[in-house]
Tab-separated table of C-alpha atoms in Angstrom:
chain	number	residue	atom	x	y	z
A	79	UNK	CA	3.974	26.523	6.948
A	80	UNK	CA	0.718	26.453	6.989
A	81	UNK	CA	-1.169	26.656	10.470
A	82	UNK	CA	-5.011	27.723	9.742
A	83	UNK	CA	-7.362	24.832	10.139
A	84	UNK	CA	-8.790	25.852	6.361
A	85	UNK	CA	-4.633	24.790	5.597
A	86	UNK	CA	-4.359	21.349	6.916
A	87	UNK	CA	-7.684	20.683	5.062
A	88	UNK	CA	-6.277	21.700	2.398
A	89	UNK	CA	-3.334	19.600	3.149
A	90	UNK	CA	-5.819	16.589	4.298
A	91	UNK	CA	-7.422	17.046	0.825
A	92	UNK	CA	-4.739	17.204	-1.777
A	93	UNK	CA	-2.206	14.461	-0.415
A	94	UNK	CA	-5.863	12.104	-0.325
A	95	UNK	CA	-6.074	13.131	-4.415
A	96	UNK	CA	-2.415	11.476	-4.583
A	97	UNK	CA	-3.152	7.911	-2.731
A	98	UNK	CA	-6.053	7.683	-5.052
A	99	UNK	CA	-4.129	9.342	-7.637
A	100	UNK	CA	-1.783	6.136	-7.134
A	101	UNK	CA	-4.232	3.126	-6.896
A	102	UNK	CA	-5.956	3.889	-9.731
A	103	UNK	CA	-3.070	4.463	-11.899
A	104	UNK	CA	-1.898	1.117	-11.447
A	105	UNK	CA	-4.982	-0.733	-11.329
A	106	UNK	CA	-5.646	1.095	-14.336
A	107	UNK	CA	-2.194	-0.952	-15.990
A	108	UNK	CA	-2.508	-4.428	-13.857
A	109	UNK	CA	-6.006	-4.870	-15.657
A	110	UNK	CA	-4.749	-4.657	-19.356
A	111	UNK	CA	-1.904	-6.854	-18.572
A	112	UNK	CA	-2.813	-9.386	-20.835
A	113	UNK	CA	-3.360	-7.567	-23.282
A	114	UNK	CA	-0.626	-5.482	-23.423
A	115	UNK	CA	1.128	-9.841	-22.893
A	116	UNK	CA	-0.862	-9.999	-26.289
A	117	UNK	CA	0.201	-7.182	-27.925
A	118	UNK	CA	3.725	-7.487	-27.735
A	119	UNK	CA	3.832	-11.614	-27.814
A	120	UNK	CA	5.812	-12.134	-25.087
A	121	UNK	CA	5.455	-15.730	-23.589
A	122	UNK	CA	4.353	-15.613	-19.258
A	123	UNK	CA	8.597	-16.490	-19.209
A	124	UNK	CA	9.796	-13.038	-20.525
A	125	UNK	CA	6.707	-10.913	-19.360
A	126	UNK	CA	7.540	-12.575	-16.318
A	127	UNK	CA	11.569	-11.122	-16.689
A	128	UNK	CA	9.514	-7.923	-17.527
A	129	UNK	CA	7.465	-7.297	-14.531
A	130	UNK	CA	10.099	-7.400	-12.963
A	131	UNK	CA	10.642	-4.157	-13.696
A	132	UNK	CA	8.174	-3.042	-11.826
A	133	UNK	CA	9.533	-4.704	-8.957
A	134	UNK	CA	12.976	-3.778	-9.110
A	135	UNK	CA	12.038	-0.812	-9.705
A	136	UNK	CA	10.085	0.236	-6.285
A	137	UNK	CA	12.513	-1.533	-4.440
A	138	UNK	CA	15.264	0.418	-5.068
A	139	UNK	CA	13.796	4.247	-4.481
A	140	UNK	CA	11.639	3.353	-2.008
A	141	UNK	CA	15.133	2.903	-0.344
A	142	UNK	CA	16.742	6.185	-1.892
A	143	UNK	CA	13.071	8.834	-1.930
A	144	UNK	CA	13.533	8.456	2.185
A	145	UNK	CA	16.546	11.242	1.541
A	146	UNK	CA	15.401	13.292	-1.008
A	147	UNK	CA	11.877	13.622	1.113
A	148	UNK	CA	14.506	15.102	4.512
A	149	UNK	CA	16.452	17.219	0.669
A	150	UNK	CA	14.329	18.321	-1.059
A	151	UNK	CA	10.704	17.735	1.396
A	152	UNK	CA	7.649	15.123	0.728
A	153	UNK	CA	5.216	17.611	-0.678
A	154	UNK	CA	8.536	18.398	-3.992
A	155	UNK	CA	9.285	15.149	-4.385
A	156	UNK	CA	5.307	13.308	-4.328
A	157	UNK	CA	4.661	16.159	-7.170
A	158	UNK	CA	7.558	14.940	-9.478
A	159	UNK	CA	6.612	11.611	-8.540
A	160	UNK	CA	3.004	12.450	-9.914
A	161	UNK	CA	3.831	13.250	-12.898
A	162	UNK	CA	6.474	10.870	-13.887
A	163	UNK	CA	4.108	7.953	-12.564
A	164	UNK	CA	1.569	9.578	-15.561
A	165	UNK	CA	3.622	9.720	-18.383
A	166	UNK	CA	4.974	5.934	-17.471
A	167	UNK	CA	1.754	4.979	-17.696
A	168	UNK	CA	1.283	5.323	-20.639
A	169	UNK	CA	4.474	3.879	-22.169
A	170	UNK	CA	4.240	0.326	-21.943
A	171	UNK	CA	1.835	-0.308	-25.002
A	172	UNK	CA	4.226	1.742	-27.002
A	173	UNK	CA	7.122	-1.546	-26.679
A	174	UNK	CA	7.619	-3.357	-29.406
A	175	UNK	CA	10.019	-6.303	-26.960
A	176	UNK	CA	10.314	-7.493	-23.968
A	177	UNK	CA	13.597	-5.710	-23.489
A	178	UNK	CA	11.819	-2.121	-23.742
A	179	UNK	CA	8.451	-3.551	-22.155
A	180	UNK	CA	10.874	-4.676	-18.303
A	181	UNK	CA	12.906	-0.435	-19.389
A	182	UNK	CA	9.432	1.059	-19.434
A	183	UNK	CA	8.037	-1.204	-15.883
A	184	UNK	CA	11.608	0.021	-14.273
A	185	UNK	CA	10.788	3.802	-14.367
A	186	UNK	CA	7.182	3.139	-14.194
A	187	UNK	CA	7.681	1.421	-10.465
A	188	UNK	CA	10.336	3.559	-9.332
A	189	UNK	CA	7.964	6.509	-10.080
A	190	UNK	CA	5.289	3.888	-8.729
A	191	UNK	CA	7.688	3.240	-5.353
A	192	UNK	CA	8.907	6.977	-5.046
A	193	UNK	CA	5.640	8.263	-5.108
A	194	UNK	CA	4.339	5.616	-2.313
A	195	UNK	CA	7.081	7.070	0.597
A	196	UNK	CA	6.003	10.753	-0.905
A	197	UNK	CA	2.741	10.954	0.367
A	198	UNK	CA	3.529	8.647	3.210
A	199	UNK	CA	5.920	10.585	4.273
A	200	UNK	CA	3.518	13.824	3.613
A	201	UNK	CA	0.560	11.837	5.582
A	202	UNK	CA	3.269	11.631	8.945
A	203	UNK	CA	3.587	15.230	9.020
A	204	UNK	CA	-0.337	16.337	8.443
A	205	UNK	CA	-0.738	13.243	11.598
A	206	UNK	CA	1.003	14.974	13.568
A	207	UNK	CA	-0.182	17.969	12.465
A	208	UNK	CA	-4.000	17.318	13.387
A	209	UNK	CA	-2.849	15.427	16.419
A	210	UNK	CA	-5.350	12.952	14.522
A	211	UNK	CA	-4.666	9.090	13.837
A	212	UNK	CA	-6.093	9.876	10.013
A	213	UNK	CA	-3.533	7.241	8.095
A	214	UNK	CA	-6.594	5.168	7.668
A	215	UNK	CA	-8.391	7.841	5.635
A	216	UNK	CA	-4.902	7.945	2.757
A	217	UNK	CA	-4.765	4.686	2.528
A	218	UNK	CA	-9.030	4.105	1.965
A	219	UNK	CA	-8.350	6.883	-0.867
A	220	UNK	CA	-5.783	4.390	-3.085
A	221	UNK	CA	-8.231	1.818	-1.888
A	222	UNK	CA	-10.683	3.731	-3.788
A	223	UNK	CA	-9.206	4.642	-6.380
A	224	UNK	CA	-7.514	1.392	-7.102
A	225	UNK	CA	-11.615	-0.234	-7.086
A	226	UNK	CA	-12.222	2.742	-9.686
A	227	UNK	CA	-9.213	1.969	-11.791
A	228	UNK	CA	-9.466	-1.646	-12.252
A	229	UNK	CA	-13.604	-1.212	-12.591
A	230	UNK	CA	-12.959	1.648	-15.343
A	231	UNK	CA	-10.568	-0.975	-17.074
A	232	UNK	CA	-12.973	-3.934	-17.457
A	233	UNK	CA	-15.560	-1.603	-18.445
A	234	UNK	CA	-13.267	0.179	-21.498
A	235	UNK	CA	-11.192	-3.072	-22.146
A	236	UNK	CA	-13.664	-4.226	-24.652
A	237	UNK	CA	-13.972	-0.744	-26.735
A	238	UNK	CA	-10.610	0.924	-25.771
A	239	UNK	CA	-6.968	-0.248	-27.132
A	240	UNK	CA	-4.247	-0.528	-23.838
A	241	UNK	CA	-2.799	2.832	-25.432
A	242	UNK	CA	-5.866	4.651	-25.574
A	243	UNK	CA	-6.690	3.410	-22.645
A	244	UNK	CA	-3.210	4.045	-20.500
A	245	UNK	CA	-3.040	6.630	-22.588
A	246	UNK	CA	-5.805	8.000	-21.074
A	247	UNK	CA	-5.444	7.666	-18.243
A	248	UNK	CA	-2.231	9.144	-18.249
A	249	UNK	CA	-4.140	12.316	-19.110
A	250	UNK	CA	-6.084	11.748	-16.001
A	251	UNK	CA	-2.989	11.950	-13.777
A	252	UNK	CA	-1.071	15.125	-14.444
A	253	UNK	CA	-5.264	16.621	-14.832
A	254	UNK	CA	-5.236	15.479	-10.769
A	255	UNK	CA	-1.580	16.536	-9.991
A	256	UNK	CA	-2.070	20.371	-11.814
A	257	UNK	CA	-4.636	20.416	-9.558
A	258	UNK	CA	-3.755	19.147	-6.104
A	259	UNK	CA	-0.235	20.071	-6.713
A	260	UNK	CA	0.330	23.202	-6.126
A	261	UNK	CA	-1.578	23.384	-2.212
A	262	UNK	CA	1.048	20.955	-2.297
A	263	UNK	CA	4.128	23.397	-3.621
A	264	UNK	CA	2.923	26.589	-1.678
A	265	UNK	CA	3.033	25.254	2.005
A	266	UNK	CA	6.492	23.189	4.048
A	267	UNK	CA	4.583	20.453	5.650
A	268	UNK	CA	3.118	21.424	8.717
A	269	UNK	CA	5.737	20.121	11.449
A	270	UNK	CA	8.139	17.772	10.331
A	271	UNK	CA	8.535	14.257	12.079
A	272	UNK	CA	10.882	14.363	14.375
A	273	UNK	CA	12.302	11.316	15.242
A	274	UNK	CA	11.015	10.551	18.617
A	275	UNK	CA	14.857	9.487	20.265
A	276	UNK	CA	15.243	12.883	19.940
A	277	UNK	CA	12.327	14.895	20.844
A	278	UNK	CA	13.157	17.279	23.421
A	279	UNK	CA	8.972	17.181	24.459
A	280	UNK	CA	9.731	13.894	25.851
A	281	UNK	CA	12.294	13.766	27.796
A	282	UNK	CA	12.191	9.444	29.199
A	283	UNK	CA	11.785	8.645	25.147
A	284	UNK	CA	14.853	11.427	24.605
A	285	UNK	CA	17.533	9.030	25.374
A	286	UNK	CA	16.940	6.449	23.646
A	287	UNK	CA	19.813	4.500	21.328
A	288	UNK	CA	19.367	5.550	17.829
A	289	UNK	CA	19.692	1.495	17.436
A	290	UNK	CA	17.113	0.674	19.036
A	291	UNK	CA	14.802	2.785	17.209
A	292	UNK	CA	16.095	1.438	13.553
A	293	UNK	CA	15.269	-1.961	15.047
A	294	UNK	CA	11.648	-0.440	16.177
A	295	UNK	CA	11.235	0.752	12.779
A	296	UNK	CA	12.557	-2.399	11.557
A	297	UNK	CA	9.552	-4.279	13.853
A	298	UNK	CA	7.046	-1.673	11.922
A	299	UNK	CA	8.195	-3.101	8.803
A	300	UNK	CA	7.624	-6.494	9.950
A	301	UNK	CA	3.954	-5.394	10.514
A	302	UNK	CA	4.026	-4.134	7.279
A	303	UNK	CA	5.468	-6.972	5.422
A	304	UNK	CA	3.077	-9.597	7.170
A	305	UNK	CA	-0.060	-7.591	6.080
A	306	UNK	CA	1.021	-7.304	1.767
A	307	UNK	CA	1.897	-10.227	1.894
A	308	UNK	CA	-2.243	-10.993	2.737
A	309	UNK	CA	-2.989	-8.997	0.380
A	310	UNK	CA	-0.211	-10.060	-2.735
A	311	UNK	CA	-1.509	-13.383	-1.233
A	312	UNK	CA	-5.751	-12.626	-1.647
A	313	UNK	CA	-5.428	-10.794	-4.958
A	314	UNK	CA	-3.377	-13.523	-6.850
A	315	UNK	CA	-4.456	-17.145	-5.249
A	316	UNK	CA	-7.900	-16.091	-3.507
A	317	UNK	CA	-10.463	-17.009	-6.543
A	318	UNK	CA	-8.420	-19.674	-7.998
A	319	UNK	CA	-8.455	-21.825	-4.716
A	320	UNK	CA	-12.295	-20.378	-4.539
A	321	UNK	CA	-13.127	-22.306	-8.038
A	322	UNK	CA	-10.341	-25.631	-8.008
A	323	UNK	CA	-11.378	-25.703	-4.196
A	324	UNK	CA	-14.606	-25.376	-3.833
A	325	UNK	CA	-16.075	-26.017	-7.761
A	326	UNK	CA	-16.975	-22.107	-7.445
A	327	UNK	CA	-18.040	-20.481	-11.278
A	328	UNK	CA	-15.120	-18.568	-12.056
A	329	UNK	CA	-17.644	-15.669	-11.837
A	330	UNK	CA	-18.881	-16.768	-7.751
A	331	UNK	CA	-15.332	-16.760	-7.837
A	332	UNK	CA	-13.865	-13.617	-8.228
A	333	UNK	CA	-15.951	-12.080	-5.931
A	334	UNK	CA	-13.477	-13.199	-3.313
A	335	UNK	CA	-11.196	-10.477	-3.770
A	336	UNK	CA	-13.571	-8.719	-4.415
A	337	UNK	CA	-15.106	-9.027	-1.099
A	338	UNK	CA	-11.286	-8.573	0.611
A	339	UNK	CA	-10.911	-5.577	-1.396
A	340	UNK	CA	-14.589	-3.822	-0.099
A	341	UNK	CA	-14.068	-4.898	3.231
A	342	UNK	CA	-10.657	-3.884	3.502
A	343	UNK	CA	-12.018	-0.623	2.182
A	344	UNK	CA	-14.542	0.134	4.441
A	345	UNK	CA	-12.315	-1.071	7.149
A	346	UNK	CA	-9.823	1.921	6.146
A	347	UNK	CA	-12.821	4.765	6.298
A	348	UNK	CA	-14.051	3.686	10.003
A	349	UNK	CA	-9.901	3.034	10.829
A	350	UNK	CA	-9.744	7.047	11.984
A	351	UNK	CA	-12.269	5.875	14.211
A	352	UNK	CA	-10.436	2.118	15.394
A	353	UNK	CA	-7.961	4.127	16.585
A	354	UNK	CA	-9.092	7.158	18.343
A	355	UNK	CA	-11.351	4.553	20.521
A	356	UNK	CA	-8.497	1.093	20.530
A	357	UNK	CA	-5.348	3.038	20.156
A	358	UNK	CA	-2.726	1.980	17.870
A	359	UNK	CA	-1.435	-0.752	19.698
A	360	UNK	CA	-4.473	-2.753	20.566
A	361	UNK	CA	-5.559	-1.401	16.729
A	362	UNK	CA	-3.031	-4.005	15.021
A	363	UNK	CA	-3.446	-6.676	17.927
A	364	UNK	CA	-6.702	-6.760	17.549
A	365	UNK	CA	-6.991	-6.387	13.505
A	366	UNK	CA	-4.065	-8.762	13.879
A	367	UNK	CA	-6.016	-11.241	15.189
A	368	UNK	CA	-9.247	-11.005	13.516
A	369	UNK	CA	-7.312	-11.521	10.537
A	370	UNK	CA	-6.031	-14.191	11.711
A	371	UNK	CA	-9.324	-15.580	12.647
A	372	UNK	CA	-11.187	-15.132	9.292
A	373	UNK	CA	-7.343	-16.248	7.325
A	374	UNK	CA	-8.544	-19.740	8.491
A	375	UNK	CA	-12.155	-19.711	7.865
A	376	UNK	CA	-11.851	-18.708	4.114
A	377	UNK	CA	-8.761	-20.337	3.306
A	378	UNK	CA	-10.599	-24.432	5.643
A	379	UNK	CA	-13.578	-23.918	5.046
A	380	UNK	CA	-15.526	-26.057	3.443
A	381	UNK	CA	-18.228	-24.355	1.988
A	382	UNK	CA	-18.592	-21.628	-0.329
A	383	UNK	CA	-20.305	-19.413	1.825
A	384	UNK	CA	-18.225	-19.440	4.453
A	385	UNK	CA	-15.503	-18.871	2.460
A	386	UNK	CA	-16.032	-15.464	1.578
A	387	UNK	CA	-17.539	-15.054	5.149
A	388	UNK	CA	-13.458	-15.687	5.968
A	389	UNK	CA	-12.023	-13.277	3.117
A	390	UNK	CA	-13.910	-10.887	4.017
A	391	UNK	CA	-12.706	-10.548	7.689
A	392	UNK	CA	-9.921	-11.279	6.948
A	393	UNK	CA	-9.891	-8.014	4.860
A	394	UNK	CA	-11.793	-6.087	7.388
A	395	UNK	CA	-8.440	-7.429	10.107
A	396	UNK	CA	-5.584	-6.512	7.471
A	397	UNK	CA	-6.925	-2.846	6.939
A	398	UNK	CA	-5.630	-0.948	9.128
A	399	UNK	CA	-2.204	-2.485	10.305
A	400	UNK	CA	-0.344	-1.153	6.747
A	401	UNK	CA	-1.272	2.724	7.464
A	402	UNK	CA	-0.464	2.759	11.389
A	403	UNK	CA	2.925	0.734	10.862
A	404	UNK	CA	3.874	3.212	7.861
A	405	UNK	CA	2.446	5.497	10.560
A	406	UNK	CA	4.831	4.622	13.355
A	407	UNK	CA	7.595	3.919	11.975
A	408	UNK	CA	7.383	7.273	10.555
A	409	UNK	CA	7.336	8.902	13.693
A	410	UNK	CA	9.651	7.234	14.867
A	411	UNK	CA	12.678	8.019	12.460
A	412	UNK	CA	10.445	10.213	9.593
A	413	UNK	CA	11.081	9.518	5.889
A	414	UNK	CA	13.322	7.240	6.619
A	415	UNK	CA	11.178	5.431	8.474
A	416	UNK	CA	8.548	5.634	6.299
A	417	UNK	CA	10.628	4.489	3.554
A	418	UNK	CA	11.844	1.371	5.396
A	419	UNK	CA	8.307	0.013	5.892
A	420	UNK	CA	7.431	1.240	2.676
A	421	UNK	CA	9.956	-1.168	0.967
A	422	UNK	CA	9.421	-3.881	3.947
A	423	UNK	CA	5.040	-3.811	2.675
A	424	UNK	CA	6.510	-3.768	-1.265
A	425	UNK	CA	8.403	-7.250	-0.511
A	426	UNK	CA	5.649	-8.783	1.852
A	427	UNK	CA	4.112	-8.744	-1.510
A	428	UNK	CA	6.175	-9.682	-3.672
A	429	UNK	CA	6.923	-12.525	-1.949
A	430	UNK	CA	3.489	-14.028	-1.208
A	431	UNK	CA	1.916	-14.926	-4.394
A	432	UNK	CA	5.153	-17.381	-5.296
A	433	UNK	CA	5.145	-18.186	-2.054
A	434	UNK	CA	1.943	-19.191	-2.109
A	435	UNK	CA	2.620	-21.365	-5.296
A	436	UNK	CA	5.321	-23.046	-3.913
A	437	UNK	CA	3.725	-24.211	-1.001
A	438	UNK	CA	0.615	-25.164	-3.071
A	439	UNK	CA	3.213	-27.366	-4.517
A	440	UNK	CA	4.193	-29.575	-2.290
A	441	UNK	CA	1.348	-30.101	0.757
A	442	UNK	CA	-2.448	-27.940	-0.720
A	443	UNK	CA	-3.614	-24.729	-1.639
A	444	UNK	CA	-5.386	-24.399	1.490
A	445	UNK	CA	-2.668	-25.296	3.877
A	446	UNK	CA	-0.955	-23.501	1.984
A	447	UNK	CA	-2.943	-20.027	2.210
A	448	UNK	CA	-2.980	-20.716	6.137
A	449	UNK	CA	0.364	-19.212	5.963
A	450	UNK	CA	-1.736	-15.351	5.406
A	451	UNK	CA	-3.100	-16.484	8.539
A	452	UNK	CA	0.298	-17.670	10.570
A	453	UNK	CA	1.390	-14.154	9.560
A	454	UNK	CA	-0.717	-12.557	10.744
A	455	UNK	CA	-0.815	-14.274	14.485
A	456	UNK	CA	2.891	-13.274	14.281
A	457	UNK	CA	2.220	-9.541	13.438
A	458	UNK	CA	-0.567	-9.650	16.648
A	459	UNK	CA	2.458	-10.568	18.282
A	460	UNK	CA	4.505	-7.666	17.194
A	461	UNK	CA	2.073	-5.554	18.601
A	462	UNK	CA	1.141	-6.896	21.278
A	463	UNK	CA	5.254	-6.567	21.700
A	464	UNK	CA	5.590	-3.229	20.939
A	465	UNK	CA	1.638	-1.169	21.799
A	466	UNK	CA	3.549	1.328	24.461
A	467	UNK	CA	6.859	1.538	22.048
A	468	UNK	CA	5.417	4.483	20.420
A	469	UNK	CA	2.826	6.569	22.114
A	470	UNK	CA	-0.640	7.284	20.362
């Protein structure tokens, strides 16, 4: 078990590398989806069915990974899932049927879901040992990895086939894993997150019923789900809103998600300082309220530049809600809490785009996008109600 500050710093660096790798590989795959659709000759409906494999694999694995982490350790599970994710990202362009593509994406989704639970569990352990709220820094690494992966994918799309590009990503993934894995495998988690309901150092909470603990974990999962709903909605519908409703060119419309993603990354990079200043409860309240106000501006403003400002404010507001929710759930219930919150979060990301699409056909897309503000407001209310549920 690592005990020195140097050991903990090395662990932090290794875990950060896996967060960044996850974002890098996933974004690299996403930007090649159109090319793989063209290569396979799949219809839009067929591709949609195949892409369900990612979602199905992730959700099923997330529900199981908490148990695997308790049995084998979050460090070991992180490494195994990183290898599987790196290998499986190279497989989609090698398939020649929708069924084969769906099966490959099921494996990719399983690895993606598994590593998200495992490295978040490892991060919660490290946060406990360091006694500093550094969780947002890990998620900032994920965001930065995603931005690099998407940017690189855009640069090489015209020069490399999907097969070569994704094979290159697989090699990068295996190399990063080979470098970072020994640090994780040499050390046990520095301080396993003891469920608060049985923590000997907190007698006032040790009598908390297990049912109440599970309820609180679900509540924090709802915060994660509300946040991820907004992320999914912004990724899929933000640019269309700017182009369709505010007459932006396609190039300017693409700035919408860029503003959102960049602001979210900046918010996460400054998240530790914010948490140290405000605490977890007030950070959730402030973030949710900021995101709600930003999304109302972004969705209803008649001006393009006001909408872009609203998207950026929304990103700043949502930035730290998911990391805080996962950390609080992990503090309460260990890897099982992380698994539950992550599953809710991924479910919110899956629900957001189709829900926005359904609502856009009824009143309008701008009104549909205000649902992001509504869920951010709900996260704010949950933050108010639970701000004293888990010690900072």
